[in-house]
Every structure is written in structure tokens, then in C-alpha cells.
Amino acid sequence: RESFLAEYRAHQNAVRGIHERLFFAPLLDTLAGHGALSPEAAEDRLAAFGFADAEHTRAALRELTSGFRRASRVLQELLPVVLDWLSTTPDPDLGLLQLRHLAEGRSASTMAITFRDSPAAAEQVCRVLGSSRFLGDALLHQPAFVEALRDPDTLARVATRDDLVTSALETLQWRADPDERRAGLRRFKRREFLRIATRDVVGLAPLEETAGELSALADACVEAALQALEPEVPFAVIGMGRLGGHELSYASDIDVLFVYDGDGAAAYEAANRTATDLVREIGATTAEGQTFRIDAALRPEGTQGVLARSLAGYRSYYDEYGLPWEFQSLLRARPVAGDPDVAARFMTMVEPFVVRDPFPDEFVREIRRVKVRVEQERIPPGEDPEFHLKLGRGALTDVEFLVQLLQLRHGATHPTVRTPSTVAGLDRCTAAGLLDADDAAVLRAAYRFCERARNARYLVIGRPGDALPGGDDDARIGRMLGYTHQPRTELREEFRRVTRRSRQVFERVFGGR
């Protein structure tokens, strides 16, 4: 590691020298008020490197380098290379503004030491600051993370579910007060979310790894909160949807079912009390924010049904009233927290409702009808249906429905195709001969593009949403995804290209016999 850092420092020193001589030195002199460049020439140079607001850039640079603080002295020395790092981010102006806030905050001293001693960590900080206001705010409120970046293992590590459960339980174990416990859980989630998103932004984690860590983080939060509640009856949480598939995005709710083992009114009341308290523990918004938005609408009878049902209650409901779309949703069910015996018995109990030989033709027709309704009715007002990353034609839901229909129709004769993961499902359906390899490649490309764009959208805008937002935000999203020439145009053209091809495959396969 030391030899790598020495080589890295030497490289950065060389880069710094070149930029000081050829670009930044005269520019910085001009911004300071004594240089050979005209104001117009200085603005042109800034614009060429992505700094569009010369006035704010000048003010930020003055604030960063003035005074006798350690941070100011360090930034005076490093400013050319720092500007170079920021110029490669999706939003250099935002990065410079957030660097200014970081240098003024309680983390200033830590930041100065990190920038001085660890160029690799400094570059990672700049990448985060110039990519997302949301992550920049998180970094400002978690100064210890800046220092942690000096250790290469901080971002090299892929946290397992067990690692995260242990950390979450340690966070909560000494907090008896419910409000303190919720605040502690939210801080834990925020800290780990920042680590996961930073790994993603600096290019150290592929899409599936990010989704897996986000899902493991949700598992850990639910497990820790449930243990703190000490259920009075054997109780388990079943992950559904993207949580069940280990495919959470930054914008995802967590879909769950609550199941318990027991008979009678006392067990029913205890279980539903636990479920209600758990929803509050995870989903309530406090001064520390929200852990996860929790969605239990996939339960029997939807939002009109009770939160928790017994094993016998689920069996009775699915026997008498279960609908094809509910059996389809169970393809992605997996235990995420609570009593492992109850969870295993639930999974065994629902298996006959999912695996049918043959899968009824009327169920196939109903699933196709539901898909049409989803396209027509589920896109929220104000979101562009032509550029909808989740429900648009050829986008995420098309790929999910296609994989799930193949699994339902052929799960009995090809049991290896069963998996809650969409991408893994594509691979398994291809290996089983149920899907052409070229078609699978088209669907996989569309799914990954839409998911990457959806994640980038969240990091750029800082709130959930499933459609490309348009305008400058599109350009920032495009730059985050690597488009450099005309990022907004390239982003939208790529969306059209991959989803058009995906939709063609979807219509042929999903509607075929």
C-alpha cells in the first residue's frame, strides 16, 4: 500500500505541476485579482473545465484559500489538482461549493489532514462532492467518514448481511429509549448508505454489488429493529419485490410481509402490535430522517388487510382468494428477519401456489392483463411516460414481468430457473433454453441501464422518482453515467435505443405461447 501511495503522490505532483504552469496558475492569479488573463479569458477557461459560474467560483476559491487555518494552507497548495479533480465530476460548481462548506465545517481539520496525507482519499472526496448534493450533505454531517477514507479498506470492503446486522445491533444495544433507538438506527443506516453510495460513485462497485449491499443494509435495519421490539410470538419478516430479489436501488421502498406462528386472539393482537411497531421503527420520519420507506401493500387484501397474518391465515387466504398477481409476487419472496423457523415454514407453505404443473392458462392471461393495467394506470401524474425508467415501454417492469412469467410457466419442469433476482433469472432462463441468449442480452442491457440511471437520478436530485427529470438534471445524470459530449442528449438517446430493443423482445416473448 505504501509503495502505491508513494507512486500515486509522485504522479499527482507531476500533474499538479503541469496544471500550475499550463492552466491553473495564470487562472488562479486572475481570479485573485492580479493576473495576465482578462476576466473573459478566465471565464472561458473555467467554462472549458465545467465551472460555469465564474463569480461563485471566484468567491469559493477566495474563501477556501484565505486565512491561516490548516485547511486554508493545505488547499492553497493543493488547489490546482483539486480543481482538476472537480472538473471531471458531473457538477464542478456544486463540488466546489460543497468543498467550501466542508472546509468551513467541523470537519475542516480532518479534511485538511486527509487531503495532505492521502491524495487517493482526497480525489474520492472531490468525486463525491461534485456528483451529488445529497451525498455532500451526508459527508458534511459525518466528518469521521472523510478520515476513514484514508484507509483503503473502507471502500474496498463489501459488507455482508451478517456484518451489517452485527453493526446495527451494536448501535442499538445500549439504547433503551425508543426515540434514541430510532435515531441510532437512522444514523447507522445513513453512515452505511454513504459508504455504499461512495463506492458506487467512485467506480469501485458494479451495479449488482451496490444493489446487494443496499438490500443487506435493509435486512440489517429490519432485523435489529425487530430484535429490539422483542416479539411476544414467533414472528418473521418476508422480503418481497426488490428487497426480496436483493435488488434495492437508492430510491426503493422495502416491500414486506409479516407472518407469525400462533392461534387465537392473543397471538393475533401481539403479532399485529409487533408489526405496527416495526413499521413505525423503520418508516417513521424523525429529526434524524427515515430508515427506509416500508410498504406492506403486497399482503393479503392489500392496504385493507391486517398487517400480520398467521401461517394458517396465509394458507387459507391463498387457497380461497389468492390471485395470479399475488402468486407472481411470491416468486421474489425471501426471509429477511425474525424467527428463521417461521420464515422457512412460510416459504415451504407458499411453494405449491407458485410452482404449478401446468401453470393455468387463465393465470397467464390474467398476468398479461395486469401488465397492461400497470402501463396504463401506475405512472404518477407529472412523470414523463416516454422516459420512465421503471414503468416505461422496455424499461425495468417489462424485464421483471417477462422473467417472472417464464419462471411461473416453466418452474415445475425447470426448477433451476427459480430465483428472486431478475438478472439472475435472465441468466437461468437462458441456460434452461427458455430464452434466446441474444434476447437475454438485450433485456439485461435495458435493465442495467435503467437501474443505473435511476440510481444516478436519486443521487443527483436527492429524492425518489422514476422518470428522467429533464433539463440540467438530465445533463448531470448523463455526466454521472459517463456521457461527456452532449450528456443530456446522449442519455436520452441511449434510453430510447435500449428500451426500444427491449420492448421488441418483451412483446414477442411475453405475448408468445
PDB file of C-alpha atoms in Angstrom, residues 183-387:
ATOM      1  CA  ALA A 183     -32.350   7.907  15.934  1.00  0.00           C
ATOM      2  CA  GLY A 184     -29.446   5.492  16.365  1.00  0.00           C
ATOM      3  CA  LEU A 185     -30.789   3.178  13.672  1.00  0.00           C
ATOM      4  CA  ARG A 186     -31.215   6.049  11.260  1.00  0.00           C
ATOM      5  CA  ARG A 187     -27.647   7.243  11.878  1.00  0.00           C
ATOM      6  CA  PHE A 188     -26.385   3.713  11.273  1.00  0.00           C
ATOM      7  CA  LYS A 189     -28.310   3.492   8.024  1.00  0.00           C
ATOM      8  CA  ARG A 190     -27.080   6.924   6.894  1.00  0.00           C
ATOM      9  CA  ARG A 191     -23.458   6.035   7.606  1.00  0.00           C
ATOM     10  CA  GLU A 192     -23.609   2.754   5.705  1.00  0.00           C
ATOM     11  CA  PHE A 193     -25.627   4.320   2.879  1.00  0.00           C
ATOM     12  CA  LEU A 194     -22.877   6.922   2.435  1.00  0.00           C
ATOM     13  CA  ARG A 195     -20.232   4.202   2.280  1.00  0.00           C
ATOM     14  CA  ILE A 196     -22.216   2.170  -0.271  1.00  0.00           C
ATOM     15  CA  ALA A 197     -23.002   5.192  -2.452  1.00  0.00           C
ATOM     16  CA  THR A 198     -19.400   6.409  -2.332  1.00  0.00           C
ATOM     17  CA  ARG A 199     -18.155   3.016  -3.522  1.00  0.00           C
ATOM     18  CA  ASP A 200     -20.619   3.335  -6.396  1.00  0.00           C
ATOM     19  CA  VAL A 201     -19.793   6.943  -7.319  1.00  0.00           C
ATOM     20  CA  VAL A 202     -16.018   6.433  -7.379  1.00  0.00           C
ATOM     21  CA  GLY A 203     -16.394   3.321  -9.542  1.00  0.00           C
ATOM     22  CA  LEU A 204     -15.480   0.588  -7.059  1.00  0.00           C
ATOM     23  CA  ALA A 205     -18.780  -1.324  -7.101  1.00  0.00           C
ATOM     24  CA  PRO A 206     -20.725  -2.807 -10.020  1.00  0.00           C
ATOM     25  CA  LEU A 207     -24.494  -2.335 -10.116  1.00  0.00           C
ATOM     26  CA  GLU A 208     -25.398  -5.747  -8.690  1.00  0.00           C
ATOM     27  CA  GLU A 209     -22.961  -5.305  -5.795  1.00  0.00           C
ATOM     28  CA  THR A 210     -24.473  -1.946  -4.877  1.00  0.00           C
ATOM     29  CA  ALA A 211     -27.983  -3.410  -5.009  1.00  0.00           C
ATOM     30  CA  GLY A 212     -26.898  -6.356  -2.876  1.00  0.00           C
ATOM     31  CA  GLU A 213     -25.335  -4.134  -0.207  1.00  0.00           C
ATOM     32  CA  LEU A 214     -28.393  -1.863  -0.095  1.00  0.00           C
ATOM     33  CA  SER A 215     -30.587  -4.943   0.340  1.00  0.00           C
ATOM     34  CA  ALA A 216     -28.331  -6.310   3.079  1.00  0.00           C
ATOM     35  CA  LEU A 217     -28.476  -2.914   4.801  1.00  0.00           C
ATOM     36  CA  ALA A 218     -32.282  -3.019   4.746  1.00  0.00           C
ATOM     37  CA  ASP A 219     -32.221  -6.585   6.121  1.00  0.00           C
ATOM     38  CA  ALA A 220     -29.939  -5.477   8.946  1.00  0.00           C
ATOM     39  CA  CYS A 221     -32.100  -2.497   9.894  1.00  0.00           C
ATOM     40  CA  VAL A 222     -35.248  -4.628   9.979  1.00  0.00           C
ATOM     41  CA  GLU A 223     -33.527  -7.398  11.942  1.00  0.00           C
ATOM     42  CA  ALA A 224     -32.088  -5.008  14.529  1.00  0.00           C
ATOM     43  CA  ALA A 225     -35.363  -3.127  14.976  1.00  0.00           C
ATOM     44  CA  LEU A 226     -37.341  -6.361  15.308  1.00  0.00           C
ATOM     45  CA  GLN A 227     -34.976  -7.781  17.913  1.00  0.00           C
ATOM     46  CA  ALA A 228     -35.242  -4.568  19.909  1.00  0.00           C
ATOM     47  CA  LEU A 229     -39.042  -4.962  19.976  1.00  0.00           C
ATOM     48  CA  GLU A 230     -38.782  -8.496  21.427  1.00  0.00           C
ATOM     49  CA  PRO A 231     -41.868 -10.065  19.752  1.00  0.00           C
ATOM     50  CA  GLU A 232     -44.198 -11.956  22.068  1.00  0.00           C
ATOM     51  CA  VAL A 233     -44.933 -14.621  19.442  1.00  0.00           C
ATOM     52  CA  PRO A 234     -42.701 -16.323  16.843  1.00  0.00           C
ATOM     53  CA  PHE A 235     -42.587 -13.651  14.134  1.00  0.00           C
ATOM     54  CA  ALA A 236     -40.812 -13.257  10.791  1.00  0.00           C
ATOM     55  CA  VAL A 237     -40.470 -10.646   8.063  1.00  0.00           C
ATOM     56  CA  ILE A 238     -40.547 -11.781   4.433  1.00  0.00           C
ATOM     57  CA  GLY A 239     -38.911  -9.526   1.867  1.00  0.00           C
ATOM     58  CA  MET A 240     -40.815  -9.002  -1.368  1.00  0.00           C
ATOM     59  CA  GLY A 241     -40.200  -7.145  -4.610  1.00  0.00           C
ATOM     60  CA  ARG A 242     -36.758  -5.632  -4.990  1.00  0.00           C
ATOM     61  CA  LEU A 243     -35.846  -6.313  -1.383  1.00  0.00           C
ATOM     62  CA  GLY A 244     -36.657  -9.980  -1.900  1.00  0.00           C
ATOM     63  CA  GLY A 245     -34.595 -10.034  -5.074  1.00  0.00           C
ATOM     64  CA  HIS A 246     -31.511  -8.425  -3.474  1.00  0.00           C
ATOM     65  CA  GLU A 247     -32.051  -5.603  -5.993  1.00  0.00           C
ATOM     66  CA  LEU A 248     -32.762  -2.467  -3.997  1.00  0.00           C
ATOM     67  CA  SER A 249     -31.969   0.858  -5.607  1.00  0.00           C
ATOM     68  CA  TYR A 250     -31.335   4.099  -3.740  1.00  0.00           C
ATOM     69  CA  ALA A 251     -34.940   5.131  -4.396  1.00  0.00           C
ATOM     70  CA  SER A 252     -36.615   1.842  -3.429  1.00  0.00           C
ATOM     71  CA  ASP A 253     -39.229   1.261  -0.771  1.00  0.00           C
ATOM     72  CA  ILE A 254     -38.863  -2.029   1.061  1.00  0.00           C
ATOM     73  CA  ASP A 255     -41.769  -4.397   0.352  1.00  0.00           C
ATOM     74  CA  VAL A 256     -42.501  -6.845   3.173  1.00  0.00           C
ATOM     75  CA  LEU A 257     -44.971  -9.366   4.547  1.00  0.00           C
ATOM     76  CA  PHE A 258     -45.362 -10.075   8.273  1.00  0.00           C
ATOM     77  CA  VAL A 259     -46.050 -13.647   9.364  1.00  0.00           C
ATOM     78  CA  TYR A 260     -46.342 -15.285  12.787  1.00  0.00           C
ATOM     79  CA  ASP A 261     -46.989 -18.668  14.309  1.00  0.00           C
ATOM     80  CA  GLY A 262     -49.870 -18.890  16.745  1.00  0.00           C
ATOM     81  CA  ASP A 263     -53.611 -19.248  17.208  1.00  0.00           C
ATOM     82  CA  GLY A 264     -56.244 -17.177  18.921  1.00  0.00           C
ATOM     83  CA  ALA A 265     -56.913 -13.534  19.649  1.00  0.00           C
ATOM     84  CA  ALA A 266     -53.949 -13.023  21.984  1.00  0.00           C
ATOM     85  CA  ALA A 267     -51.396 -14.173  19.395  1.00  0.00           C
ATOM     86  CA  TYR A 268     -53.152 -12.145  16.682  1.00  0.00           C
ATOM     87  CA  GLU A 269     -53.062  -8.964  18.761  1.00  0.00           C
ATOM     88  CA  ALA A 270     -49.435  -9.474  19.824  1.00  0.00           C
ATOM     89  CA  ALA A 271     -48.287 -10.081  16.259  1.00  0.00           C
ATOM     90  CA  ASN A 272     -50.093  -7.077  14.825  1.00  0.00           C
ATOM     91  CA  ARG A 273     -48.788  -4.916  17.644  1.00  0.00           C
ATOM     92  CA  THR A 274     -45.260  -6.022  16.716  1.00  0.00           C
ATOM     93  CA  ALA A 275     -45.907  -5.349  13.010  1.00  0.00           C
ATOM     94  CA  THR A 276     -47.308  -1.883  13.726  1.00  0.00           C
ATOM     95  CA  ASP A 277     -44.391  -1.007  15.987  1.00  0.00           C
ATOM     96  CA  LEU A 278     -41.904  -2.316  13.410  1.00  0.00           C
ATOM     97  CA  VAL A 279     -43.405  -0.168  10.651  1.00  0.00           C
ATOM     98  CA  ARG A 280     -43.024   2.812  12.974  1.00  0.00           C
ATOM     99  CA  GLU A 281     -39.457   1.878  13.927  1.00  0.00           C
ATOM    100  CA  ILE A 282     -38.366   1.605  10.283  1.00  0.00           C
ATOM    101  CA  GLY A 283     -40.603   4.017   8.439  1.00  0.00           C
ATOM    102  CA  ALA A 284     -41.314   6.939  10.741  1.00  0.00           C
ATOM    103  CA  THR A 285     -39.581  10.216   9.897  1.00  0.00           C
ATOM    104  CA  THR A 286     -37.661  11.787  12.774  1.00  0.00           C
ATOM    105  CA  ALA A 287     -35.103  14.559  13.195  1.00  0.00           C
ATOM    106  CA  GLU A 288     -32.512  12.006  12.021  1.00  0.00           C
ATOM    107  CA  GLY A 289     -34.525  11.229   8.889  1.00  0.00           C
ATOM    108  CA  GLN A 290     -36.100   7.928   7.894  1.00  0.00           C
ATOM    109  CA  THR A 291     -34.536   4.485   7.941  1.00  0.00           C
ATOM    110  CA  PHE A 292     -36.481   3.059   4.980  1.00  0.00           C
ATOM    111  CA  ARG A 293     -39.901   3.672   3.486  1.00  0.00           C
ATOM    112  CA  ILE A 294     -41.726   0.458   4.296  1.00  0.00           C
ATOM    113  CA  ASP A 295     -44.531  -0.917   2.099  1.00  0.00           C
ATOM    114  CA  ALA A 296     -46.727  -3.804   3.203  1.00  0.00           C
ATOM    115  CA  ALA A 297     -49.292  -3.404   0.402  1.00  0.00           C
ATOM    116  CA  LEU A 298     -48.497  -6.854  -1.085  1.00  0.00           C
ATOM    117  CA  ARG A 299     -50.131  -8.516   1.925  1.00  0.00           C
ATOM    118  CA  PRO A 300     -53.492 -10.293   1.510  1.00  0.00           C
ATOM    119  CA  GLU A 301     -56.284  -7.785   0.879  1.00  0.00           C
ATOM    120  CA  GLY A 302     -53.683  -5.072   0.359  1.00  0.00           C
ATOM    121  CA  THR A 303     -53.921  -1.928   2.461  1.00  0.00           C
ATOM    122  CA  GLN A 304     -57.348  -3.053   3.709  1.00  0.00           C
ATOM    123  CA  GLY A 305     -55.946  -6.233   5.249  1.00  0.00           C
ATOM    124  CA  VAL A 306     -54.381  -6.770   8.658  1.00  0.00           C
ATOM    125  CA  LEU A 307     -50.647  -6.150   8.831  1.00  0.00           C
ATOM    126  CA  ALA A 308     -49.672  -9.590  10.164  1.00  0.00           C
ATOM    127  CA  ARG A 309     -51.197 -12.999   9.489  1.00  0.00           C
ATOM    128  CA  SER A 310     -50.513 -16.404  10.903  1.00  0.00           C
ATOM    129  CA  LEU A 311     -49.081 -19.198   8.788  1.00  0.00           C
ATOM    130  CA  ALA A 312     -52.511 -20.794   8.767  1.00  0.00           C
ATOM    131  CA  GLY A 313     -54.093 -17.472   7.824  1.00  0.00           C
ATOM    132  CA  TYR A 314     -51.845 -17.064   4.785  1.00  0.00           C
ATOM    133  CA  ARG A 315     -52.532 -20.631   3.672  1.00  0.00           C
ATOM    134  CA  SER A 316     -56.292 -20.162   3.983  1.00  0.00           C
ATOM    135  CA  TYR A 317     -56.214 -16.865   2.086  1.00  0.00           C
ATOM    136  CA  TYR A 318     -54.109 -18.153  -0.799  1.00  0.00           C
ATOM    137  CA  ASP A 319     -56.280 -21.290  -1.026  1.00  0.00           C
ATOM    138  CA  GLU A 320     -59.561 -19.411  -1.242  1.00  0.00           C
ATOM    139  CA  TYR A 321     -58.838 -15.916  -2.520  1.00  0.00           C
ATOM    140  CA  GLY A 322     -55.313 -15.773  -3.936  1.00  0.00           C
ATOM    141  CA  LEU A 323     -54.955 -14.008  -7.294  1.00  0.00           C
ATOM    142  CA  PRO A 324     -52.415 -14.754 -10.018  1.00  0.00           C
ATOM    143  CA  TRP A 325     -50.528 -11.491  -9.422  1.00  0.00           C
ATOM    144  CA  GLU A 326     -50.141 -12.455  -5.755  1.00  0.00           C
ATOM    145  CA  PHE A 327     -48.638 -15.814  -6.700  1.00  0.00           C
ATOM    146  CA  GLN A 328     -46.393 -13.935  -9.122  1.00  0.00           C
ATOM    147  CA  SER A 329     -45.219 -11.618  -6.325  1.00  0.00           C
ATOM    148  CA  LEU A 330     -44.252 -14.646  -4.209  1.00  0.00           C
ATOM    149  CA  LEU A 331     -41.559 -15.505  -6.766  1.00  0.00           C
ATOM    150  CA  ARG A 332     -39.429 -12.825  -5.100  1.00  0.00           C
ATOM    151  CA  ALA A 333     -40.248 -13.735  -1.502  1.00  0.00           C
ATOM    152  CA  ARG A 334     -37.334 -14.459   0.833  1.00  0.00           C
ATOM    153  CA  PRO A 335     -36.833 -14.345   4.613  1.00  0.00           C
ATOM    154  CA  VAL A 336     -35.135 -11.145   5.773  1.00  0.00           C
ATOM    155  CA  ALA A 337     -35.604 -11.006   9.565  1.00  0.00           C
ATOM    156  CA  GLY A 338     -37.092 -12.650  12.604  1.00  0.00           C
ATOM    157  CA  ASP A 339     -37.756 -16.268  13.538  1.00  0.00           C
ATOM    158  CA  PRO A 340     -35.976 -18.488  10.955  1.00  0.00           C
ATOM    159  CA  ASP A 341     -38.305 -21.445  11.569  1.00  0.00           C
ATOM    160  CA  VAL A 342     -41.414 -19.366  10.912  1.00  0.00           C
ATOM    161  CA  ALA A 343     -39.825 -17.919   7.768  1.00  0.00           C
ATOM    162  CA  ALA A 344     -38.817 -21.353   6.452  1.00  0.00           C
ATOM    163  CA  ARG A 345     -42.310 -22.748   7.071  1.00  0.00           C
ATOM    164  CA  PHE A 346     -43.838 -19.794   5.227  1.00  0.00           C
ATOM    165  CA  MET A 347     -41.586 -20.388   2.226  1.00  0.00           C
ATOM    166  CA  THR A 348     -42.498 -24.087   2.166  1.00  0.00           C
ATOM    167  CA  MET A 349     -46.192 -23.298   2.540  1.00  0.00           C
ATOM    168  CA  VAL A 350     -46.347 -20.893  -0.435  1.00  0.00           C
ATOM    169  CA  GLU A 351     -44.360 -23.120  -2.808  1.00  0.00           C
ATOM    170  CA  PRO A 352     -47.396 -25.012  -4.220  1.00  0.00           C
ATOM    171  CA  PHE A 353     -49.103 -21.719  -5.026  1.00  0.00           C
ATOM    172  CA  VAL A 354     -46.121 -20.610  -7.114  1.00  0.00           C
ATOM    173  CA  VAL A 355     -44.988 -23.854  -8.746  1.00  0.00           C
ATOM    174  CA  ARG A 356     -47.881 -25.419 -10.693  1.00  0.00           C
ATOM    175  CA  ASP A 357     -47.722 -28.105 -13.323  1.00  0.00           C
ATOM    176  CA  PRO A 358     -49.114 -26.942 -15.610  1.00  0.00           C
ATOM    177  CA  PHE A 359     -49.393 -23.260 -14.811  1.00  0.00           C
ATOM    178  CA  PRO A 360     -53.020 -22.402 -15.711  1.00  0.00           C
ATOM    179  CA  ASP A 361     -53.626 -20.616 -18.993  1.00  0.00           C
ATOM    180  CA  GLU A 362     -56.148 -18.340 -17.324  1.00  0.00           C
ATOM    181  CA  PHE A 363     -53.434 -17.238 -14.895  1.00  0.00           C
ATOM    182  CA  VAL A 364     -51.169 -16.380 -17.819  1.00  0.00           C
ATOM    183  CA  ARG A 365     -53.916 -14.271 -19.372  1.00  0.00           C
ATOM    184  CA  GLU A 366     -54.541 -12.514 -16.070  1.00  0.00           C
ATOM    185  CA  ILE A 367     -50.860 -11.638 -15.606  1.00  0.00           C
ATOM    186  CA  ARG A 368     -50.757 -10.210 -19.121  1.00  0.00           C
ATOM    187  CA  ARG A 369     -53.867  -8.177 -18.359  1.00  0.00           C
ATOM    188  CA  VAL A 370     -52.349  -6.859 -15.144  1.00  0.00           C
ATOM    189  CA  LYS A 371     -49.238  -5.784 -17.070  1.00  0.00           C
ATOM    190  CA  VAL A 372     -51.376  -3.709 -19.433  1.00  0.00           C
ATOM    191  CA  ARG A 373     -53.074  -2.041 -16.459  1.00  0.00           C
ATOM    192  CA  VAL A 374     -49.711  -1.269 -14.861  1.00  0.00           C
ATOM    193  CA  GLU A 375     -48.595   0.531 -18.018  1.00  0.00           C
ATOM    194  CA  GLN A 376     -51.830   2.483 -18.306  1.00  0.00           C
ATOM    195  CA  GLU A 377     -52.559   3.358 -14.689  1.00  0.00           C
ATOM    196  CA  ARG A 378     -49.466   3.289 -12.493  1.00  0.00           C
ATOM    197  CA  ILE A 379     -47.289   6.116 -13.848  1.00  0.00           C
ATOM    198  CA  PRO A 380     -47.796   9.050 -11.417  1.00  0.00           C
ATOM    199  CA  PRO A 381     -49.012  12.403 -12.750  1.00  0.00           C
ATOM    200  CA  GLY A 382     -46.127  14.679 -13.647  1.00  0.00           C
ATOM    201  CA  GLU A 383     -43.702  11.885 -14.559  1.00  0.00           C
ATOM    202  CA  ASP A 384     -42.854  11.575 -18.242  1.00  0.00           C
ATOM    203  CA  PRO A 385     -44.169   8.205 -19.535  1.00  0.00           C
ATOM    204  CA  GLU A 386     -41.846   8.343 -22.537  1.00  0.00           C
ATOM    205  CA  PHE A 387     -38.756   8.401 -20.306  1.00  0.00           C
TER     206      PHE A 387
END
